[in-house]
Coordinates of C-alpha atoms (C1' of nucleotides) in Angstrom, one line a residue:
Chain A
X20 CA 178.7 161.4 111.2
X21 CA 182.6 161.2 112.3
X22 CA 184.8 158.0 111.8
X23 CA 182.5 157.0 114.6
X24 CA 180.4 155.7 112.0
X25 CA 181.9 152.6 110.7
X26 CA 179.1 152.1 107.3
X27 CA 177.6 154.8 105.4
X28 CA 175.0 155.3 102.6
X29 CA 177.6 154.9 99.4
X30 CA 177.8 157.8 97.6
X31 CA 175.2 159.0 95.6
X32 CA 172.6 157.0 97.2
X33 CA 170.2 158.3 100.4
X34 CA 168.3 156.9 103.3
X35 CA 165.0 158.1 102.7
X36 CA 164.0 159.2 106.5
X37 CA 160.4 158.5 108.1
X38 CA 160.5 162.3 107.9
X39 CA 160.3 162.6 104.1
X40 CA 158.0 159.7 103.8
X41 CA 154.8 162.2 103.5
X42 CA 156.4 163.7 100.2
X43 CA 157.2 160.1 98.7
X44 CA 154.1 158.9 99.5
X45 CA 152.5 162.3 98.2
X46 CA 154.0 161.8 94.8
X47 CA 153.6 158.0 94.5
X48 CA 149.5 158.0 95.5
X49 CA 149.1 161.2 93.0
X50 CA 151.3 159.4 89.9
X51 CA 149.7 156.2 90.7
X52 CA 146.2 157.7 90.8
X53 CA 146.8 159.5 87.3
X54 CA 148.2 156.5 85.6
X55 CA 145.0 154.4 86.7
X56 CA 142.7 157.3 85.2
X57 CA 144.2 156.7 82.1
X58 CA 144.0 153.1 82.2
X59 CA 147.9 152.6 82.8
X60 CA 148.8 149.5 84.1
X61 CA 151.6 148.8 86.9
X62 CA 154.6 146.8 85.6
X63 CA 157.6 146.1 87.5
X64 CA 160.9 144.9 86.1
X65 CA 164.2 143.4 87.4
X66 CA 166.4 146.0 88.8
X67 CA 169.0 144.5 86.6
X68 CA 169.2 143.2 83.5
X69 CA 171.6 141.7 80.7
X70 CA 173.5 144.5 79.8
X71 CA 173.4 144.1 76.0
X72 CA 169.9 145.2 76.4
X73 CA 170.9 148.9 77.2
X74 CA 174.1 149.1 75.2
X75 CA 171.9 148.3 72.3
X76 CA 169.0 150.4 73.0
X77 CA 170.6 153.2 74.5
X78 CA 173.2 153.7 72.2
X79 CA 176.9 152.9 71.9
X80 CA 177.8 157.1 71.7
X81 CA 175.2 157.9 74.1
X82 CA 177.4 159.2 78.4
X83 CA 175.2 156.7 79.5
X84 CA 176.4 153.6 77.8
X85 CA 179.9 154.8 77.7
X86 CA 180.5 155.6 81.5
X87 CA 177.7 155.8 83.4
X88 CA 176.3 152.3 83.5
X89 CA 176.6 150.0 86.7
X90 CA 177.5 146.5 85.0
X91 CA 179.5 142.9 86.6
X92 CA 179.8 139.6 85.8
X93 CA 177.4 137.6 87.5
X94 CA 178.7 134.1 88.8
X95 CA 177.5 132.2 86.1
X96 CA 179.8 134.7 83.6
X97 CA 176.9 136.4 82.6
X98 CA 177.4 140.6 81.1
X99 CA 174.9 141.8 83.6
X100 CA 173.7 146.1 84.5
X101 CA 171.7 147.8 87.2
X102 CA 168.6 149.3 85.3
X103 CA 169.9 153.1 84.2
X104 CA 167.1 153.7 82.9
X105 CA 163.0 152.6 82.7
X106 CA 161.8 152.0 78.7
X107 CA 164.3 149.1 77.6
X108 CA 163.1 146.7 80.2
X109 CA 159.4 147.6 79.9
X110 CA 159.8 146.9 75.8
X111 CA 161.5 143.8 76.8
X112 CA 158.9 142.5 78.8
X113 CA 156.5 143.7 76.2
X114 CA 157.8 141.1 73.6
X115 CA 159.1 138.7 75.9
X116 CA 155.1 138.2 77.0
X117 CA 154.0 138.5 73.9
X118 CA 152.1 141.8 75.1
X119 CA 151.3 142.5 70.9
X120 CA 148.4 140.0 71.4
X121 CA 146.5 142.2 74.0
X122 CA 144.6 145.3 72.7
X123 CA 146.8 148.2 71.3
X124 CA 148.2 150.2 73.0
X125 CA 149.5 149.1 75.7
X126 CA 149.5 151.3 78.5
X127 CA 151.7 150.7 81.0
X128 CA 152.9 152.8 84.6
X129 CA 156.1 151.9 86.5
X130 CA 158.3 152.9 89.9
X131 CA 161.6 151.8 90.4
X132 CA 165.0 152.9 91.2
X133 CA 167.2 153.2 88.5
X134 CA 171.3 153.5 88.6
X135 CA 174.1 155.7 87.2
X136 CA 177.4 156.0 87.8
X137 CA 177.8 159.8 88.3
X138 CA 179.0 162.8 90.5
X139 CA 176.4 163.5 92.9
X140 CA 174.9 166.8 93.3
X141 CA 171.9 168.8 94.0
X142 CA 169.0 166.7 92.1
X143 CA 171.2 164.1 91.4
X144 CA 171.9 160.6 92.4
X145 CA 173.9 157.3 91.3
X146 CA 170.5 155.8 92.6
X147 CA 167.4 157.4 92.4
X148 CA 163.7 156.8 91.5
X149 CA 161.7 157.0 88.7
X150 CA 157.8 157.3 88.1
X151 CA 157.2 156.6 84.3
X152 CA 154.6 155.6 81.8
X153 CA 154.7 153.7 78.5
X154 CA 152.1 153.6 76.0
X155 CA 152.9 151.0 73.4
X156 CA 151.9 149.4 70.3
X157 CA 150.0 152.8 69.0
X158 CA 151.6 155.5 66.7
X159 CA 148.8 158.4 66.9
X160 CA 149.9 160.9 67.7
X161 CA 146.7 161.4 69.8
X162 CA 149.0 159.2 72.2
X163 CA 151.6 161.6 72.4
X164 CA 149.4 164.0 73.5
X165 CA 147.8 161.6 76.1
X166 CA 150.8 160.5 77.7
X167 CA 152.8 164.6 77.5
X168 CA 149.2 165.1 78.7
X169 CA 149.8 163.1 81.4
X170 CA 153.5 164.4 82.4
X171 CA 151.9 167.9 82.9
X172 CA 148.9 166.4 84.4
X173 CA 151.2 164.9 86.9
X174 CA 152.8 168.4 87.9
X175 CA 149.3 169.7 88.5
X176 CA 148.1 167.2 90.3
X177 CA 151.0 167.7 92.6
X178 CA 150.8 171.7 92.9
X179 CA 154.1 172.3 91.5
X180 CA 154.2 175.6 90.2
X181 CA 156.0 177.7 87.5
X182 CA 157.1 174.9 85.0
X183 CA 157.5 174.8 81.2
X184 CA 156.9 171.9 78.8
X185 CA 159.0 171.9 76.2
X186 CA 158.5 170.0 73.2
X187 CA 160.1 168.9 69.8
X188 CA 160.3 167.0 67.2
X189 CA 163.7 165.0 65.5
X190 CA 162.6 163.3 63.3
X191 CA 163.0 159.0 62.1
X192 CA 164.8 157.4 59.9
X193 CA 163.3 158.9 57.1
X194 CA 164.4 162.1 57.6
X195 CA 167.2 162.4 60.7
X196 CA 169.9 161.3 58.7
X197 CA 169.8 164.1 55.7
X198 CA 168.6 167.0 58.4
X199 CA 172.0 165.8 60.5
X200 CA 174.1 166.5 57.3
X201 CA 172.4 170.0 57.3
X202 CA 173.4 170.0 60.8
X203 CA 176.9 169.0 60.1
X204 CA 177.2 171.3 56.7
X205 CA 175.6 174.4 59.0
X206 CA 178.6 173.8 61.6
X207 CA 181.3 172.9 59.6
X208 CA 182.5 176.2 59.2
X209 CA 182.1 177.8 62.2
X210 CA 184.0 175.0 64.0
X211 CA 186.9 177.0 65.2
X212 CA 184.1 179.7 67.2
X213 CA 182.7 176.7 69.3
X214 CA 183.8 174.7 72.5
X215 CA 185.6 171.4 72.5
X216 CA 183.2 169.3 73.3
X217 CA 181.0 170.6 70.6
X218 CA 183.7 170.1 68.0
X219 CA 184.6 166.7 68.8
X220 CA 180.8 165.8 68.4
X221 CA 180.3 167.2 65.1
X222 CA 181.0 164.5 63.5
X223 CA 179.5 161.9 65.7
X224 CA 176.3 163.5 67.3
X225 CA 175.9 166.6 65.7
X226 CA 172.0 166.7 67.3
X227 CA 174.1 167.4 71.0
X228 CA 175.6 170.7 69.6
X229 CA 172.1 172.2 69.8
X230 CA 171.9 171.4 73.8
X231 CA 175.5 173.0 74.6
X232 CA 174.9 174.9 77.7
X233 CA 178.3 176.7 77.3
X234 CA 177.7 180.9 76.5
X235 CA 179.9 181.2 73.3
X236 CA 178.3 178.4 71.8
X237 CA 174.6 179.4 72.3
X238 CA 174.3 182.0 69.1
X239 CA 175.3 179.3 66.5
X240 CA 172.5 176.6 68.1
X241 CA 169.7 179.1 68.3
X242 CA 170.5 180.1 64.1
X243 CA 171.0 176.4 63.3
X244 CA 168.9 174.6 60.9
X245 CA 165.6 173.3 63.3
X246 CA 164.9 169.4 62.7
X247 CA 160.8 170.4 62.5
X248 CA 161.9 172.1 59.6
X249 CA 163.3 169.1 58.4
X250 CA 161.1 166.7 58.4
X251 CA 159.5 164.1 56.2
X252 CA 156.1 163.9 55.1
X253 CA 154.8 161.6 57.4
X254 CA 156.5 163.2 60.5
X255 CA 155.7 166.4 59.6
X256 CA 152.1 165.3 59.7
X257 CA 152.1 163.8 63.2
X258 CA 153.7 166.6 64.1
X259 CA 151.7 169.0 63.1
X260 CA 148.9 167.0 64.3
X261 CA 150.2 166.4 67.7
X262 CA 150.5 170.1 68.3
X263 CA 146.8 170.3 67.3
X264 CA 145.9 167.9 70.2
X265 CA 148.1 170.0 72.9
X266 CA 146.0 172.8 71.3
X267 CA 143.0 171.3 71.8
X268 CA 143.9 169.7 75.3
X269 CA 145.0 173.5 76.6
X270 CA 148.0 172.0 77.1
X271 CA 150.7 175.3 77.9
X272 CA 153.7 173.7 75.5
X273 CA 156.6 175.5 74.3
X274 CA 158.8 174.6 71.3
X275 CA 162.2 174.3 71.6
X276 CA 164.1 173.2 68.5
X277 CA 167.0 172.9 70.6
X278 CA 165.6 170.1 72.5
X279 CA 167.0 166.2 72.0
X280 CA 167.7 164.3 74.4
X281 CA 170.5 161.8 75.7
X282 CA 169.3 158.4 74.3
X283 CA 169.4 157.0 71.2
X284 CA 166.0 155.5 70.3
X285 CA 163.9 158.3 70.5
X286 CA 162.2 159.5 67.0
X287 CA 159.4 161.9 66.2
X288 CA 157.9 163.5 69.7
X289 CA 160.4 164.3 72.8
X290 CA 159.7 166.6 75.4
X291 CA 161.0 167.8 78.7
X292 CA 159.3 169.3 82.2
X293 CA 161.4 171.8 83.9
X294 CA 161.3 174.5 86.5
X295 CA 161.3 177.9 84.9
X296 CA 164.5 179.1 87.1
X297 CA 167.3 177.4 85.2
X298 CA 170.4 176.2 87.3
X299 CA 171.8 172.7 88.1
X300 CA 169.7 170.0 87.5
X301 CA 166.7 170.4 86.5
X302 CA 164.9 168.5 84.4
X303 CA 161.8 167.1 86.1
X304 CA 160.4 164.7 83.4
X305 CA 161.9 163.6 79.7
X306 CA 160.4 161.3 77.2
X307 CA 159.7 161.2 73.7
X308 CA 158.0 158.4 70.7
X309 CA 160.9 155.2 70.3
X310 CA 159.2 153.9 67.2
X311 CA 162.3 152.0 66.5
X312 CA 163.1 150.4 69.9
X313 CA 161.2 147.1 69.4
X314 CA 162.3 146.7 66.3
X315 CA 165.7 146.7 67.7
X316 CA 165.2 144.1 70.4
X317 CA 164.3 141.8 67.8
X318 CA 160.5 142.0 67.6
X319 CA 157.9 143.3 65.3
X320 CA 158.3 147.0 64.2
X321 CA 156.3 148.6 67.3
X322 CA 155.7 152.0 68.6
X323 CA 155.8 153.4 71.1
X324 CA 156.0 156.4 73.8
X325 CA 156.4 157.6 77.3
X326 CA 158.3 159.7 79.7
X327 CA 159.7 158.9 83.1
X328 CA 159.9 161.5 85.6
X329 CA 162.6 161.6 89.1
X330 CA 160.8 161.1 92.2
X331 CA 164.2 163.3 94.2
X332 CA 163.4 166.5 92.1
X333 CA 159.5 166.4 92.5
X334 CA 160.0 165.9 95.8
X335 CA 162.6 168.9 95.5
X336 CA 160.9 170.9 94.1
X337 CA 157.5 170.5 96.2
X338 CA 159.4 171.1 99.2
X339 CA 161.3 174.2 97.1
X340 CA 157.4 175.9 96.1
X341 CA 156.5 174.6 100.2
X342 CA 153.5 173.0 98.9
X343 CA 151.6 171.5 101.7
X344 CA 151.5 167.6 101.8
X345 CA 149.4 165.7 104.2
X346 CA 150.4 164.0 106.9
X347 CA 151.7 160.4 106.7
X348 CA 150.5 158.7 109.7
X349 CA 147.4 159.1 111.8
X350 CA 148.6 160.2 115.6
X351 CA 148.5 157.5 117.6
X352 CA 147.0 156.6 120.9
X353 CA 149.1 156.2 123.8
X354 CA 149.2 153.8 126.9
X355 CA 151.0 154.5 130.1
X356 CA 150.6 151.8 132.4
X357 CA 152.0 152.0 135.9
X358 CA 153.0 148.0 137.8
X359 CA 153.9 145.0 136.4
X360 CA 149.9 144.2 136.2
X361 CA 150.0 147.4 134.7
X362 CA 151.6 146.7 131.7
X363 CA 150.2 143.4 130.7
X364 CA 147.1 144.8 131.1
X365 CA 148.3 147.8 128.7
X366 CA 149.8 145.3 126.2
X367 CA 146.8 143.5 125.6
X368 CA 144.5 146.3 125.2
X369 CA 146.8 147.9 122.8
X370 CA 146.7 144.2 120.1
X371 CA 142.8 144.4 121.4
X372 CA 142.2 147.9 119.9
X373 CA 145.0 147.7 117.3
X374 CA 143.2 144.8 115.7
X375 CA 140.1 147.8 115.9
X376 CA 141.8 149.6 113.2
X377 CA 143.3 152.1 115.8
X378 CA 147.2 153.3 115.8
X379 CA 148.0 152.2 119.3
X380 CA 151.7 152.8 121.2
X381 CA 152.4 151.4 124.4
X382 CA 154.7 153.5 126.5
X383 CA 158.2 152.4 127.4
X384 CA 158.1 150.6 130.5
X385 CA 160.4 151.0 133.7
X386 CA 159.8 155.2 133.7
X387 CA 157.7 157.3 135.7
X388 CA 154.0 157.9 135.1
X389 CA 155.3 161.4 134.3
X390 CA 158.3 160.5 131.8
X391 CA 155.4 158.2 130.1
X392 CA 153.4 161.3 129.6
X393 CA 155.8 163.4 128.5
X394 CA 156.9 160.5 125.8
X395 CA 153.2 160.5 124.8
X396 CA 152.9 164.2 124.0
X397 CA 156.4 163.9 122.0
X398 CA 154.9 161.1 120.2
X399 CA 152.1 163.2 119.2
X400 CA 149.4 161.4 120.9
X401 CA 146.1 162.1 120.9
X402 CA 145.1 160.4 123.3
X403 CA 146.3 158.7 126.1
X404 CA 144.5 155.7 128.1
X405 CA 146.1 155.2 131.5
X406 CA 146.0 151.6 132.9
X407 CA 147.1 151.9 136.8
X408 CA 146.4 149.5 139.9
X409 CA 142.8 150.9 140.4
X410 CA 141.8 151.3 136.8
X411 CA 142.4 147.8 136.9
X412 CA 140.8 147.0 140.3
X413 CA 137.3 148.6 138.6
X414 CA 137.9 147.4 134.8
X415 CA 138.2 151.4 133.3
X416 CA 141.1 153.2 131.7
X417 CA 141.4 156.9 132.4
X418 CA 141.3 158.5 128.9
X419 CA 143.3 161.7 129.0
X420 CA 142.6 164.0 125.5
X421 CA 146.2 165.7 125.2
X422 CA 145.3 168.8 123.3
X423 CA 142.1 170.0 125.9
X424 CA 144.0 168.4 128.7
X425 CA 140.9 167.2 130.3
X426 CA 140.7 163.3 131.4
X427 CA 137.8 160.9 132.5
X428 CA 137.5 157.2 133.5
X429 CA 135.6 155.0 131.3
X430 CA 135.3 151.5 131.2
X431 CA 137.2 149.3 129.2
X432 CA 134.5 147.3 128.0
X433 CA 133.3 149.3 124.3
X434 CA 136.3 151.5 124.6
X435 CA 137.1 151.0 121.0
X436 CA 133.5 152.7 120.2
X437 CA 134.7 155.6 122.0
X438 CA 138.0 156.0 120.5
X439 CA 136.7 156.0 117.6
X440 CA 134.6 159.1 118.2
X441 CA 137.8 160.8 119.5
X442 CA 139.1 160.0 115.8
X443 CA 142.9 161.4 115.7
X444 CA 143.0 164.1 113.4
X445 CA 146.5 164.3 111.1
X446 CA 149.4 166.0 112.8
Chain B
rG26 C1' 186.4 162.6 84.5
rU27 C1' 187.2 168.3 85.7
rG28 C1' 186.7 172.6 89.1
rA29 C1' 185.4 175.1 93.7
rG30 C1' 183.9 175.2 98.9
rC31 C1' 183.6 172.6 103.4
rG32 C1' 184.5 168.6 107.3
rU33 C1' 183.9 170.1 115.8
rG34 C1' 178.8 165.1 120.2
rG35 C1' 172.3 162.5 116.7
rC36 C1' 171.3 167.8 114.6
rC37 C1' 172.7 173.4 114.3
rC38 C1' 177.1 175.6 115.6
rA39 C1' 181.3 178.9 119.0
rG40 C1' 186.2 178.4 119.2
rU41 C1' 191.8 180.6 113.9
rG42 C1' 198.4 178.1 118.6
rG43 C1' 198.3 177.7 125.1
rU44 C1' 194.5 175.4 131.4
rU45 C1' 189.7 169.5 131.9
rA46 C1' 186.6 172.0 123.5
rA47 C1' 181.6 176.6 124.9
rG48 C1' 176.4 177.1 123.6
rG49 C1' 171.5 175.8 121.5
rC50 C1' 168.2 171.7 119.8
rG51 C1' 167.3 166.6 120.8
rC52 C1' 167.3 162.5 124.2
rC53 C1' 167.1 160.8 129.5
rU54 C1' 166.1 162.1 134.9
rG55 C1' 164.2 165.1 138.6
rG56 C1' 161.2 169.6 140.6
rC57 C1' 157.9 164.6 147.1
rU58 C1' 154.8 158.8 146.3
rG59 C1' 149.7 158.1 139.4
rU60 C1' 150.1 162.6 134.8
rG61 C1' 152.6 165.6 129.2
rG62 C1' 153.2 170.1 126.2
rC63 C1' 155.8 176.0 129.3
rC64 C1' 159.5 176.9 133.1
rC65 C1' 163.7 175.4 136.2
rA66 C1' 167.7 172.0 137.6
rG67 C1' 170.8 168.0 136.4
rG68 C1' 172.5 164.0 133.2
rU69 C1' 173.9 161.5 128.5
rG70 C1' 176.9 162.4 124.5
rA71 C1' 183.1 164.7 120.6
rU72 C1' 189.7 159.9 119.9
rC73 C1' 187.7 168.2 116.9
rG74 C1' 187.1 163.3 109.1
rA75 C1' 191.9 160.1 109.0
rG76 C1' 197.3 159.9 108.8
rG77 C1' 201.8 162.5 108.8
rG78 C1' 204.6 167.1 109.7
rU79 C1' 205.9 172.1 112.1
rU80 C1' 206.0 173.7 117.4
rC81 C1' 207.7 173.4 124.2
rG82 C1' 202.4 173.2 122.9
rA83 C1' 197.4 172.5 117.4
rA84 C1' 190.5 171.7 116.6
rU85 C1' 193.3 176.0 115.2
rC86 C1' 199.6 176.3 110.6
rC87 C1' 201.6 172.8 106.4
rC88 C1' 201.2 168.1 103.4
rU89 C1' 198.6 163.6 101.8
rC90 C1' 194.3 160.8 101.8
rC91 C1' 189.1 160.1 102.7
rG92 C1' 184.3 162.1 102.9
rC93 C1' 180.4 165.7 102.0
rU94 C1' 178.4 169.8 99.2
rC95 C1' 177.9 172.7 94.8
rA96 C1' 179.0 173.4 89.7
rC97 C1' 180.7 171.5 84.7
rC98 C1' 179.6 167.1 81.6
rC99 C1' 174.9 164.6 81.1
rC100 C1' 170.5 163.2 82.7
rA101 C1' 165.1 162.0 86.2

RNA sequence: GUGAGCGUGGCCCAGUGGUUAAGGCGCCUGGCUGUGGCCCAGGUGAUCGAGGGUUCGAAUCCCUCCGCUCACCCCA
């Protein structure tokens, strides 16, 4: 990749090669499967969106709002962002079709690529995927358990191995805003002992100070006053409850009163997936309850919960644990054909017993009967049906299995029957 | 936005001042006329990230820029 190369990937974003297809499709099929188990439903949103909807959502304070977002002015004028993230748009569709009229909740599974302007590094993109879910319309907290149910679920069903679910609650309206002055009183004097960053959010986002990663600042988050501690009544019920059902469902959580998470809207539940060796970026799957989001966009006061997870660190970490994935394309048959008759002949069998169901490539023309087999056992063939002047002359190919190395003549006439017994087993 | 490391053919990489930049993988061809995977031989392919400077002479030293990677921040 020298200045030979006059275009490149822009940074931040990757070519996802034919080779890493298998994992993709691995991870897509299993999170599709699981969301249809659970009676989630696909939904699939513009890749951008006015960009009000985020800032409002998302939160003004939040890194993601302030300097990660990908927004332009359309032609028309028009404030406009590429999706940073999956919830917003799915509540917007929610009220904008006037989903509150179908049966609560609404259960709904998404895939999309989603955009933010940041550094690159290991695990981390300016445009990656995300698999999510969103359950909305239902504030039991039986359906937090379903859909963290569901994240873990998800990991399983994968084969990843040696992850922790960490859970939490922060809290709503109720109750945040008195346990953030507790917060704010616990910190105030031991100000000068932390870092920078933490100071300057003290005052602004005082739940952040909990998730410093930074050494020296690690003691005062662990003794701080814990939000479950904190909560109202009717929180501390679902709460309570909701670790009940993770009870019940053998679900392996952990709590972690240091856990909040980046975006404004969540309240009550959030939780996190993540590998048990810490470093970089690791963070498989986030989500939380965002009772209030709805509300906020200017509809009815609506519940609601989910979690998204990033399709680049499953697939990370499944090629990380080297969990086995099956192949992504049955091996194909292969047809060498020698003469001008030769390949016409081999053309139209191959659309004859493609349209058979079978994977069928025809050799490159213009090389030697040898240099066609040796492409054909590069391609992975599995078989190899050779079309020359006599096959022709007596209506047979000569079928050549390419693992036993044997080879007979058989007529062309029912040679899809055949085939089909010789059924190309996955690379 | 901050910090560190690195940039040699499609990929992995040798070469740290001196003849036409070495090797491996891959790809293509051939090893007698229609046969693969092993082996052998040959071929394709690099303005050594870009620009400038030092020097008789630089891929090798210096500067600037660009890019990649990793980490911080934060998130999936």
């Amino acid at each position: 990749m020298g200045a030979t190369t006059l275009y490149k990937a822009p940074r931040g974003t990757a070519d996802i090669l034919p080779a890493e297809q298998r994992h993709w499709h691995y991870v897509e099929e299993r999170a599709v499967a699981l969301a249809r188990r659970h009676g989630y439903q696909r939904i699939d949103t513009p890749v951008f969106e006015v960009a009000g909807l985020f800032v409002r959502t998302v939160g003004q304070e939040t890194d993601i709002v302030q300097k990660e977002m990908y927004t332009f002015e359309d032609r028309g004028g028009e404030e406009m962002t590429l999706r940073p993230e999956g919830t917003a748009p799915v509540c917007r569709a929610y009220l904008e079709h006037g989903m509150h009229n179908l049966p609560q909740p609404v259960r709904l599974y998404y895939f999309c690529p989603v955009f933010r302007y940041e550094r690159p590094q290991s695990g981390r993109y300016r445009q990656h995927h995300q698999f999510g879910v969103e359950a909305l319309g239902d504030a039991d907290p039986a359906v937090d358990a379903e859909v963290i149910g569901m994240a873990w679920g998800l990991m399983q069903d994968l084969g990843l191995r040696d992850l922790s679910l960490l859970v939490n609650s922060i809290g709503d309206s109720a109750c945040r805003p008195a346990y953030l002055d507790r917060l704010r009183e616990y910190y105030a004097p031991r100000l000068e002992a932390l870092c920078p960053d933490c100071r300057a959010r003290h005052q602004r986002n005082p739940l952040r100070l909990l998730d410093c990663k930074r050494e020296s600042c690690q003691p005062y988050a662990l003794e701080a006053p814990r939000s479950a501690d904190h909560l109202c009544p009717e929180c501390q019920e679902h709460w309570q409850s909701l670790l009940g059902h993770l009870e019940i469902l053998g679900i392996p959580y952990r709590q972690d009163h240091r856990l909040v998470r980046g975006l404004d809207y969540y309240t009550r539940t959030v939780f996190e997936v993540h590998p048990q060796e810490e470093g970089g970026q690791s963070t498989i799957c986030g989500g939380g309850r965002y009772d209030g989001l709805i509300q906020e966009l200017g509809g009815p006061p609506t519940p609601g919960i989910g979690f998204a997870t990033g399709m680049e660190r499953m697939v990370l970490n499944l090629q990380r644990q080297g969990v086995a994935v099956p192949a992504e394309a049955p091996r194909p048959i292969a047809i060498a054909h020698m003469g001008p008759a030769g390949q016409r002949e081999a053309i139209r069998l191959a659309r004859r017993l493609r349209s058979a169901g079978l994977t069928v490539v025809v050799t490159p023309a213009a090389r030697s009967l040898k240099a066609q087999m040796r492409h054909a056992s590069a391609m992975g063939a599995a078989v190899t049906l050779i079309l020359g002047e006599e096959e022709i002359r007596k209506a047979e190919v000569t079928l050549r299995d390419m693992d036993a190395g044997r080879q007979e003549s058989v007529p062309v006439e029912g040679l899809e029957a055949r085939l089909a017994e010789c059924t190309p087993r996955p690379q």
